[in-house]
Short mmCIF file of C-alpha atoms and ligand atoms in Angstrom, two decimals:
data_model
loop_
_atom_site.label_atom_id
_atom_site.label_comp_id
_atom_site.label_asym_id
_atom_site.label_seq_id
_atom_site.Cartn_x
_atom_site.Cartn_y
_atom_site.Cartn_z
CA UNK A 1 -104.72 12.01 5.11
CA UNK A 2 -108.30 10.89 5.54
CA UNK A 3 -108.94 7.20 5.90
CA UNK A 4 -110.50 7.03 2.46
CA UNK A 5 -107.42 8.51 0.80
CA UNK A 6 -105.22 6.09 2.76
CA UNK A 7 -107.34 3.28 1.40
CA UNK A 8 -106.94 4.74 -2.07
CA UNK A 9 -103.14 4.85 -1.78
CA UNK A 10 -103.08 1.29 -0.47
CA UNK A 11 -105.24 0.17 -3.35
CA UNK A 12 -103.04 2.00 -5.88
CA UNK A 13 -99.93 0.37 -4.39
CA UNK A 14 -101.59 -3.02 -4.56
CA UNK A 15 -102.31 -2.42 -8.23
CA UNK A 16 -98.67 -1.52 -8.86
CA UNK A 17 -97.53 -4.71 -7.14
CA UNK A 18 -100.10 -6.61 -9.12
CA UNK A 19 -98.83 -5.21 -12.40
CA UNK A 20 -95.21 -5.95 -11.48
CA UNK A 21 -95.89 -9.47 -10.34
CA UNK A 22 -98.04 -10.10 -13.38
CA UNK A 23 -95.24 -9.01 -15.70
CA UNK A 24 -92.67 -11.42 -14.33
CA UNK A 25 -95.37 -13.93 -13.56
CA UNK A 26 -94.56 -17.26 -15.13
CA UNK A 27 -92.15 -15.40 -17.39
CA UNK A 28 -88.92 -16.44 -15.69
CA UNK A 29 -89.78 -20.11 -15.39
CA UNK A 30 -92.00 -21.28 -18.21
CA UNK A 31 -93.89 -24.54 -18.22
CA UNK A 32 -92.14 -27.21 -20.22
CA UNK A 33 -92.92 -30.50 -21.88
CA UNK A 34 -91.56 -33.38 -19.81
CA UNK A 35 -90.69 -31.32 -16.72
CA UNK A 36 -90.60 -34.46 -14.56
CA UNK A 37 -88.08 -36.27 -16.74
CA UNK A 38 -85.00 -36.59 -14.56
CA UNK A 39 -86.79 -35.24 -11.47
CA UNK A 40 -87.88 -38.75 -10.55
CA UNK A 41 -85.12 -40.92 -12.04
CA UNK A 42 -86.84 -44.24 -11.43
CA UNK A 43 -90.34 -43.19 -12.30
CA UNK A 44 -92.20 -42.07 -15.39
CA UNK A 45 -94.57 -39.68 -13.68
CA UNK A 46 -96.86 -39.22 -16.69
CA UNK A 47 -97.19 -42.99 -17.14
CA UNK A 48 -98.04 -43.49 -13.45
CA UNK A 49 -100.81 -40.89 -13.63
CA UNK A 50 -102.00 -42.39 -16.92
CA UNK A 51 -102.22 -45.85 -15.36
CA UNK A 52 -104.35 -44.60 -12.48
CA UNK A 53 -106.74 -42.76 -14.78
CA UNK A 54 -107.05 -45.79 -17.04
CA UNK A 55 -107.95 -48.05 -14.11
CA UNK A 56 -110.62 -45.62 -12.91
CA UNK A 57 -111.98 -45.05 -16.40
CA UNK A 58 -112.65 -48.79 -16.77
CA UNK A 59 -115.03 -48.55 -13.82
CA UNK A 60 -116.48 -45.14 -14.64
CA UNK A 61 -116.66 -43.83 -18.23
CA UNK A 62 -117.91 -40.44 -17.01
CA UNK A 63 -114.42 -39.59 -15.78
CA UNK A 64 -113.47 -37.55 -18.88
CA UNK A 65 -116.42 -35.25 -18.10
CA UNK A 66 -115.50 -35.01 -14.43
CA UNK A 67 -111.88 -34.11 -15.12
CA UNK A 68 -112.58 -31.72 -18.00
CA UNK A 69 -114.90 -29.74 -15.79
CA UNK A 70 -112.38 -29.87 -12.96
CA UNK A 71 -109.55 -28.49 -15.10
CA UNK A 72 -111.81 -25.74 -16.44
CA UNK A 73 -112.86 -24.72 -12.94
CA UNK A 74 -109.35 -24.88 -11.55
CA UNK A 75 -107.91 -22.73 -14.31
CA UNK A 76 -110.81 -20.30 -14.54
CA UNK A 77 -111.03 -18.85 -11.03
CA UNK A 78 -110.83 -15.10 -10.69
CA UNK A 79 -107.74 -13.54 -12.19
CA UNK A 80 -106.76 -12.15 -8.82
CA UNK A 81 -107.90 -12.08 -5.28
CA UNK A 82 -107.18 -9.49 -2.66
CA UNK A 83 -104.79 -11.01 -0.17
CA UNK A 84 -103.62 -8.33 2.31
CA UNK A 85 -101.78 -5.74 0.18
CA UNK A 86 -100.72 -8.09 -2.54
CA UNK A 87 -102.91 -9.40 -5.23
CA UNK A 88 -102.40 -13.10 -5.66
CA UNK A 89 -102.76 -14.30 -9.21
CA UNK A 90 -104.44 -17.61 -9.53
CA UNK A 91 -105.20 -20.04 -12.30
CA UNK A 92 -104.30 -23.70 -12.79
CA UNK A 93 -102.94 -24.09 -9.25
CA UNK A 94 -105.04 -26.97 -7.85
CA UNK A 95 -106.81 -24.64 -5.43
CA UNK A 96 -110.07 -26.31 -6.48
CA UNK A 97 -108.90 -29.44 -4.65
CA UNK A 98 -108.52 -27.86 -1.22
CA UNK A 99 -110.84 -29.00 1.53
CA UNK A 100 -112.13 -26.42 3.92
CA UNK A 101 -115.28 -24.51 4.65
CA UNK A 102 -114.42 -21.46 2.57
CA UNK A 103 -112.48 -23.13 -0.23
CA UNK A 104 -113.59 -23.10 -3.84
CA UNK A 105 -115.15 -26.53 -3.53
CA UNK A 106 -118.04 -25.31 -1.42
CA UNK A 107 -118.90 -22.30 -3.55
CA UNK A 108 -122.11 -22.61 -5.55
CA UNK A 109 -120.83 -23.20 -9.10
CA UNK A 110 -118.57 -26.03 -7.90
CA UNK A 111 -121.18 -28.07 -6.15
CA UNK A 112 -121.16 -30.67 -8.88
CA UNK A 113 -117.47 -30.79 -9.74
CA UNK A 114 -116.37 -34.41 -9.39
CA UNK A 115 -113.20 -36.40 -9.69
CA UNK A 116 -111.35 -35.47 -6.52
CA UNK A 117 -110.80 -39.14 -5.67
CA UNK A 118 -108.98 -39.83 -8.95
CA UNK A 119 -106.60 -36.95 -8.30
CA UNK A 120 -105.99 -38.26 -4.75
CA UNK A 121 -105.27 -41.74 -6.15
CA UNK A 122 -102.85 -40.41 -8.78
CA UNK A 123 -101.14 -38.24 -6.19
CA UNK A 124 -100.56 -41.12 -3.80
CA UNK A 125 -99.27 -43.28 -6.65
CA UNK A 126 -96.64 -40.69 -7.61
CA UNK A 127 -95.79 -39.82 -3.98
CA UNK A 128 -94.90 -43.46 -3.30
CA UNK A 129 -92.27 -43.44 -6.01
CA UNK A 130 -91.23 -39.81 -6.15
CA UNK A 131 -92.19 -37.95 -2.98
CA UNK A 132 -92.50 -34.18 -2.85
CA UNK A 133 -91.84 -33.52 -6.53
CA UNK A 134 -95.12 -33.64 -8.45
CA UNK A 135 -97.66 -30.85 -8.06
CA UNK A 136 -101.39 -31.46 -7.78
CA UNK A 137 -101.88 -28.74 -10.42
CA UNK A 138 -99.85 -30.83 -12.90
CA UNK A 139 -101.72 -33.97 -11.91
CA UNK A 140 -105.06 -32.34 -12.83
CA UNK A 141 -103.70 -31.40 -16.26
CA UNK A 142 -102.02 -34.78 -16.91
CA UNK A 143 -105.04 -36.78 -15.70
CA UNK A 144 -107.45 -34.70 -17.79
CA UNK A 145 -105.29 -35.29 -20.87
CA UNK A 146 -105.34 -39.04 -20.21
CA UNK A 147 -109.10 -39.06 -19.64
CA UNK A 148 -109.75 -37.10 -22.86
CA UNK A 149 -107.70 -39.65 -24.81
CA UNK A 150 -109.52 -42.57 -23.15
CA UNK A 151 -112.83 -40.86 -23.94
CA UNK A 152 -112.08 -40.87 -27.65
CA UNK A 153 -110.48 -37.46 -27.99
CA UNK A 154 -106.93 -37.13 -29.24
CA UNK A 155 -103.84 -37.51 -27.10
CA UNK A 156 -102.07 -34.20 -26.59
CA UNK A 157 -98.69 -33.43 -25.14
CA UNK A 158 -99.05 -31.43 -21.91
CA UNK A 159 -96.63 -28.97 -20.40
CA UNK A 160 -95.71 -29.41 -16.74
CA UNK A 161 -93.83 -27.60 -14.00
CA UNK A 162 -96.80 -26.00 -12.26
CA UNK A 163 -96.72 -25.40 -8.51
CA UNK A 164 -99.67 -25.59 -6.17
CA UNK A 165 -101.41 -22.52 -4.81
CA UNK A 166 -101.51 -21.78 -1.10
CA UNK A 167 -104.66 -19.66 -0.97
CA UNK A 168 -108.23 -20.75 -1.52
CA UNK A 169 -111.22 -18.60 -0.79
CA UNK A 170 -114.78 -19.20 -1.94
CA UNK A 171 -115.05 -15.64 -3.20
CA UNK A 172 -112.36 -16.35 -5.80
CA UNK A 173 -114.70 -18.42 -7.87
CA UNK A 174 -115.85 -16.37 -10.81
CA UNK A 175 -117.46 -18.72 -13.28
CA UNK A 176 -119.65 -17.72 -16.16
CA UNK A 177 -123.39 -18.40 -15.86
CA UNK A 178 -124.96 -20.81 -18.40
CA UNK A 179 -127.00 -17.83 -19.64
CA UNK A 180 -123.96 -15.72 -20.41
CA UNK A 181 -123.96 -14.17 -23.88
CA UNK A 182 -121.35 -15.18 -26.43
CA UNK A 183 -119.84 -11.70 -26.39
CA UNK A 184 -119.57 -11.65 -22.57
CA UNK A 185 -118.13 -15.15 -22.63
CA UNK A 186 -115.52 -14.02 -25.17
CA UNK A 187 -114.62 -11.21 -22.76
CA UNK A 188 -114.38 -13.60 -19.80
CA UNK A 189 -112.06 -15.91 -21.73
CA UNK A 190 -110.03 -12.95 -23.01
CA UNK A 191 -109.31 -12.01 -19.37
CA UNK A 192 -107.47 -15.34 -19.15
CA UNK A 193 -105.61 -14.83 -22.41
CA UNK A 194 -107.88 -17.17 -24.37
CA UNK A 195 -109.29 -15.90 -27.66
CA UNK A 196 -112.72 -16.45 -29.22
CA UNK A 197 -111.55 -19.49 -31.18
CA UNK A 198 -110.08 -21.06 -28.04
CA UNK A 199 -113.39 -20.43 -26.32
CA UNK A 200 -115.40 -22.16 -29.04
CA UNK A 201 -113.10 -25.18 -28.93
CA UNK A 202 -113.06 -25.33 -25.13
CA UNK A 203 -116.84 -25.28 -24.93
CA UNK A 204 -116.51 -28.49 -26.91
CA UNK A 205 -115.87 -29.96 -23.45
CA UNK A 206 -119.67 -30.09 -23.39
CA UNK A 207 -119.45 -33.01 -25.85
CA UNK A 208 -119.38 -35.16 -22.69
CA UNK A 209 -121.11 -35.00 -19.36
CA UNK A 210 -124.38 -33.76 -18.02
CA UNK A 211 -126.19 -30.73 -16.75
CA UNK A 212 -128.77 -30.68 -14.02
CA UNK A 213 -132.29 -29.67 -15.05
CA UNK A 214 -132.08 -26.63 -12.77
CA UNK A 215 -129.70 -24.96 -15.23
CA UNK A 216 -132.14 -25.24 -18.15
CA UNK A 217 -135.64 -24.97 -16.64
CA UNK A 218 -135.91 -21.36 -17.77
CA UNK A 219 -135.31 -22.42 -21.37
CA UNK A 220 -138.04 -25.07 -21.12
CA UNK A 221 -140.80 -23.11 -19.41
CA UNK A 222 -140.20 -19.42 -18.95
CA UNK A 223 -137.47 -18.08 -21.19
CA UNK A 224 -136.52 -14.53 -20.22
CA UNK A 225 -139.82 -14.18 -18.33
CA UNK A 226 -141.91 -14.66 -21.47
CA UNK A 227 -143.82 -17.59 -19.95
CA UNK A 228 -142.76 -19.50 -23.07
CA UNK A 229 -139.85 -21.78 -23.92
CA UNK A 230 -136.68 -20.62 -25.65
CA UNK A 231 -137.79 -20.25 -29.30
CA UNK A 232 -134.35 -21.31 -30.55
CA UNK A 233 -134.71 -24.83 -29.13
CA UNK A 234 -135.62 -27.65 -31.53
CA UNK A 235 -139.23 -28.62 -30.80
CA UNK A 236 -138.67 -32.37 -30.45
CA UNK A 237 -135.79 -31.70 -28.06
CA UNK A 238 -138.03 -29.34 -26.11
CA UNK A 239 -140.70 -32.03 -25.74
CA UNK A 240 -138.15 -34.61 -24.61
CA UNK A 241 -136.51 -32.27 -22.12
CA UNK A 242 -139.86 -31.25 -20.62
CA UNK A 243 -140.47 -34.96 -19.93
CA UNK A 244 -137.05 -35.30 -18.38
CA UNK A 245 -137.23 -32.04 -16.42
CA UNK A 246 -140.77 -31.43 -15.13
CA UNK A 247 -141.48 -27.93 -13.96
CA UNK A 248 -141.96 -28.50 -10.23
CA UNK A 249 -139.98 -31.70 -9.77
CA UNK A 250 -138.57 -32.52 -6.36
CA UNK A 251 -135.44 -34.10 -7.85
CA UNK A 252 -132.93 -32.29 -10.04
CA UNK A 253 -132.41 -34.82 -12.85
CA UNK A 254 -129.56 -34.81 -15.32
CA UNK A 255 -129.51 -34.30 -19.09
CA UNK A 256 -126.68 -35.17 -21.48
CA UNK A 257 -124.94 -32.08 -22.81
CA UNK A 258 -124.29 -33.87 -26.12
CA UNK A 259 -127.69 -34.97 -27.43
CA UNK A 260 -126.28 -37.67 -29.71
CA UNK A 261 -127.01 -40.79 -27.60
CA UNK A 262 -124.23 -42.70 -29.38
CA UNK A 263 -121.52 -40.21 -28.42
CA UNK A 264 -122.73 -38.50 -25.28
CA UNK A 265 -119.68 -39.89 -23.48
CA UNK A 266 -117.24 -39.52 -26.39
CA UNK A 267 -114.90 -36.58 -26.84
CA UNK A 268 -115.70 -35.73 -30.47
CA UNK A 269 -117.25 -32.96 -32.57
CA UNK A 270 -120.80 -34.21 -32.13
CA UNK A 271 -121.63 -31.35 -29.73
CA UNK A 272 -121.10 -28.88 -32.60
CA UNK A 273 -123.27 -30.87 -34.98
CA UNK A 274 -126.06 -30.95 -32.40
CA UNK A 275 -125.95 -27.25 -31.56
CA UNK A 276 -125.96 -26.50 -35.30
CA UNK A 277 -129.31 -28.41 -35.37
CA UNK A 278 -130.73 -26.25 -32.51
CA UNK A 279 -130.14 -29.07 -30.07
CA UNK A 280 -127.96 -27.18 -27.63
CA UNK A 281 -128.73 -27.82 -23.95
CA UNK A 282 -127.37 -24.84 -22.03
CA UNK A 283 -128.26 -21.42 -23.37
CA UNK A 284 -124.59 -20.65 -24.04
CA UNK A 285 -124.29 -23.89 -26.05
CA UNK A 286 -127.12 -22.87 -28.35
CA UNK A 287 -125.98 -19.26 -28.60
CA UNK A 288 -122.58 -20.44 -29.76
CA UNK A 289 -124.16 -21.85 -32.91
CA UNK A 290 -126.35 -18.80 -33.51
CA UNK A 291 -124.26 -15.78 -32.61
CA UNK A 292 -122.43 -14.26 -35.59
CA UNK A 293 -119.35 -13.98 -33.34
CA UNK A 294 -119.01 -17.77 -33.17
CA UNK A 295 -121.34 -19.42 -35.73
CA UNK A 296 -118.76 -19.75 -38.50
CA UNK A 297 -116.26 -21.46 -36.17
CA UNK A 298 -119.02 -23.78 -34.96
CA UNK A 299 -119.99 -24.85 -38.47
CA UNK A 300 -116.34 -25.31 -39.46
CA UNK A 301 -115.81 -27.64 -36.48
CA UNK A 302 -119.12 -29.45 -37.06
CA UNK A 303 -118.09 -30.17 -40.65
CA UNK A 304 -114.37 -30.62 -40.06
CA UNK A 305 -112.03 -33.39 -39.07
CA UNK A 306 -109.49 -31.76 -36.80
CA UNK A 307 -111.54 -31.21 -33.65
CA UNK A 308 -109.36 -33.49 -31.53
CA UNK A 309 -106.12 -31.74 -32.42
CA UNK A 310 -107.52 -28.26 -31.97
CA UNK A 311 -109.29 -29.21 -28.75
CA UNK A 312 -106.01 -30.53 -27.37
CA UNK A 313 -104.26 -27.31 -28.32
CA UNK A 314 -106.95 -25.28 -26.57
CA UNK A 315 -106.66 -27.49 -23.46
CA UNK A 316 -102.89 -26.89 -23.43
CA UNK A 317 -103.57 -23.15 -23.56
CA UNK A 318 -106.17 -23.44 -20.78
CA UNK A 319 -103.55 -25.31 -18.76
CA UNK A 320 -101.21 -22.34 -19.00
CA UNK A 321 -103.59 -19.79 -17.47
CA UNK A 322 -101.91 -17.94 -14.58
CA UNK A 323 -99.80 -20.83 -13.41
CA UNK A 324 -97.37 -20.75 -10.51
CA UNK A 325 -93.87 -21.93 -11.45
CA UNK A 326 -90.28 -21.91 -10.19
CA UNK A 327 -90.22 -20.85 -6.53
CA UNK A 328 -93.85 -19.73 -6.45
CA UNK A 329 -96.42 -21.75 -4.54
CA UNK A 330 -95.49 -25.18 -3.26
CA UNK A 331 -95.69 -28.89 -3.95
CA UNK A 332 -98.50 -30.05 -1.69
CA UNK A 333 -98.05 -33.35 0.08
CA UNK A 334 -101.79 -33.88 0.10
CA UNK A 335 -103.81 -32.36 -2.71
CA UNK A 336 -106.59 -31.56 -0.24
CA UNK A 337 -104.61 -29.25 2.04
CA UNK A 338 -101.89 -26.63 1.80
CA UNK A 339 -98.61 -27.61 3.49
CA UNK A 340 -98.47 -24.74 5.94
CA UNK A 341 -100.87 -21.91 6.69
CA UNK A 342 -100.31 -18.94 4.39
CA UNK A 343 -99.25 -15.65 5.94
C1 HEM B 1 -118.95 -20.11 -20.77
C2 HEM B 1 -118.37 -21.19 -20.32
C3 HEM B 1 -119.04 -22.33 -19.59
C4 HEM B 1 -120.23 -22.37 -18.92
C5 HEM B 1 -121.22 -21.23 -18.70
C6 HEM B 1 -120.40 -23.72 -18.44
C7 HEM B 1 -121.48 -24.16 -17.69
C8 HEM B 1 -121.68 -25.46 -17.31
C9 HEM B 1 -122.82 -25.92 -16.56
C10 HEM B 1 -123.95 -25.05 -16.04
C11 HEM B 1 -122.71 -27.26 -16.42
C12 HEM B 1 -123.68 -28.20 -15.69
C13 HEM B 1 -123.21 -28.46 -14.30
C14 HEM B 1 -124.15 -29.35 -13.54
O1 HEM B 1 -125.33 -29.42 -13.80
O2 HEM B 1 -123.68 -30.03 -12.62
C15 HEM B 1 -121.49 -27.66 -17.07
C16 HEM B 1 -121.03 -28.95 -17.14
C17 HEM B 1 -119.83 -29.31 -17.73
N1 HEM B 1 -118.89 -28.44 -18.24
FE1 HEM B 1 -119.14 -26.48 -18.59
N2 HEM B 1 -119.33 -24.48 -18.83
C18 HEM B 1 -118.48 -23.67 -19.53
C19 HEM B 1 -117.27 -24.04 -20.09
C20 HEM B 1 -116.71 -25.28 -19.99
C21 HEM B 1 -115.40 -25.63 -20.46
C22 HEM B 1 -114.40 -24.66 -21.09
C23 HEM B 1 -115.22 -26.96 -20.21
C24 HEM B 1 -114.03 -27.85 -20.46
C25 HEM B 1 -113.09 -27.66 -21.34
C26 HEM B 1 -116.44 -27.44 -19.61
C27 HEM B 1 -116.69 -28.74 -19.28
C28 HEM B 1 -117.86 -29.20 -18.71
C29 HEM B 1 -118.15 -30.61 -18.53
C30 HEM B 1 -117.28 -31.77 -18.99
C31 HEM B 1 -119.39 -30.68 -17.89
C32 HEM B 1 -120.11 -31.96 -17.43
C33 HEM B 1 -119.65 -32.32 -16.05
C34 HEM B 1 -120.14 -33.67 -15.56
O3 HEM B 1 -120.78 -34.42 -16.30
O4 HEM B 1 -119.87 -33.98 -14.39
N3 HEM B 1 -117.32 -26.39 -19.48
N4 HEM B 1 -120.89 -26.55 -17.60
C1 NAG B 2 -145.48 -25.22 -10.79
O1 NAG B 2 -145.32 -24.19 -9.83
C2 NAG B 2 -145.78 -22.93 -10.26
C3 NAG B 2 -145.49 -21.92 -9.18
O2 NAG B 2 -144.23 -22.11 -8.67
C4 NAG B 2 -147.26 -23.00 -10.58
O3 NAG B 2 -147.70 -21.75 -11.07
C5 NAG B 2 -147.51 -24.06 -11.63
O4 NAG B 2 -148.90 -24.24 -11.82
C6 NAG B 2 -146.90 -25.40 -11.23
N1 NAG B 2 -146.98 -26.30 -12.36
C7 NAG B 2 -147.32 -27.58 -12.25
C8 NAG B 2 -147.36 -28.37 -13.52
O5 NAG B 2 -147.58 -28.11 -11.19
C1 NAG B 3 -123.68 -16.51 -39.00
O1 NAG B 3 -124.69 -15.57 -38.65
C2 NAG B 3 -124.83 -14.52 -39.56
C3 NAG B 3 -125.82 -13.54 -38.97
O2 NAG B 3 -126.98 -14.17 -38.54
C4 NAG B 3 -125.26 -15.06 -40.92
O3 NAG B 3 -125.38 -14.01 -41.84
C5 NAG B 3 -124.22 -16.06 -41.39
O4 NAG B 3 -124.65 -16.65 -42.59
C6 NAG B 3 -123.99 -17.12 -40.34
N1 NAG B 3 -122.86 -17.96 -40.76
C7 NAG B 3 -122.91 -19.28 -40.74
C8 NAG B 3 -121.70 -19.98 -41.17
O5 NAG B 3 -123.90 -19.89 -40.36
C1 NAG B 4 -122.71 -28.58 -0.45
C2 NAG B 4 -122.18 -29.63 -1.35
O1 NAG B 4 -122.91 -30.39 -1.98
N1 NAG B 4 -120.86 -29.67 -1.44
C3 NAG B 4 -120.18 -30.67 -2.22
C4 NAG B 4 -119.11 -30.01 -3.06
O2 NAG B 4 -118.32 -30.98 -3.70
C5 NAG B 4 -117.71 -31.92 -2.84
C6 NAG B 4 -116.83 -32.83 -3.65
O3 NAG B 4 -117.57 -33.57 -4.57
C7 NAG B 4 -118.79 -32.71 -2.08
O4 NAG B 4 -118.20 -33.63 -1.20
C8 NAG B 4 -119.63 -31.74 -1.30
O5 NAG B 4 -120.68 -32.44 -0.67
#
């Protein structure tokens, strides 16, 4: 056989393995509510994590934004990466937390992911009482839930039992660009088993937090190389953002993703009301309110009362994306490093 046909056979075999491992993946050992009950007889793991998040939130009310973005990034890495002959499926596995030159942390889209210190603090709090039992992947999901509730969103019941991944490579990061179209975004979410409605609710994460000007300069000055701003942007918002984000500034300032100053740090439906008024910040935010694929969901959420519940349900679904369970992965002793080098 020629070397190219050998490569082809190897690739085909890898795909077969991938399909097989995907089929049983997570299937044998599902996540469950209250996985840690009884695992740490003297400790209420969820309450310990909740206490740590609450203490940090008192000092820093931007923590819901930091953790929401962290959970999204952790769960949304590439569906699979090529690891020798086997494809390793990855999702909510805490690989975003790993230190190291080529880990996900250093890849471009993650430059501004924050919140690692809170996860470290929660991990050391649970390790003291219940060593070696609680995964970093579960801590991200529990801590994000607590932060969302503290930030004014609803409390939702999370599933646990995740294990931590043992591979982290910068090339695994496959995040959508802020200029992605609604239809491409729907496809990207569908690859993770999340439907269009889930996507619209999850983008509600942009009801808190900030973007850097660099992600929106094109909309303000040279939209799609027209030399003009994005015509869909509200004109008073455009004027304000041009003040905030000058064209050739030497600093990359920040802009609130939710343009309601009274709720820019509150997890509520205000993001949807603002994008419905053409006050979306990222291009994808504005497109969500305009595209016929998502506009009816957006106006229903903007005018509805059940955002918190539905957002929680979507976060639970996000937390189930390609998890490691049972004997897969490991329980890291430090969230920043895998326990032993992977083969
Ligand atoms: C198509 C999907 C998405 C795109 C293209 C996108 C893009 C972005 C971009 C460009 C930023 C600004 C980053 C910066 O300037 O540092 C951002 C921030 C943020 N994103 Fe998203 N995002 C998406 C989905 C999500 C989802 C599903 C969530 C959570 C459920 C989320 C939560 C956040 C939060 C909370 C921030 C603010 C972070 C902070 O203040 O530190 N995003 N996003
Ligand atoms: C900003 O830089 C561009 C070229 O990068 C230049 O054409 C433009 O005149 C500058 N604008 C201002 C306001 O300095
Ligand atoms: C959504 O967009 C379509 C096409 O532009 C429009 O006909 C429809 O009225 C919009 N729906 C809502 C709820 O805004
Ligand atoms: C290059 C760069 O800015 N990397 C940052 C990525 O995120 C981590 C965690 O916040 C920072 O410590 C790095 O400086």
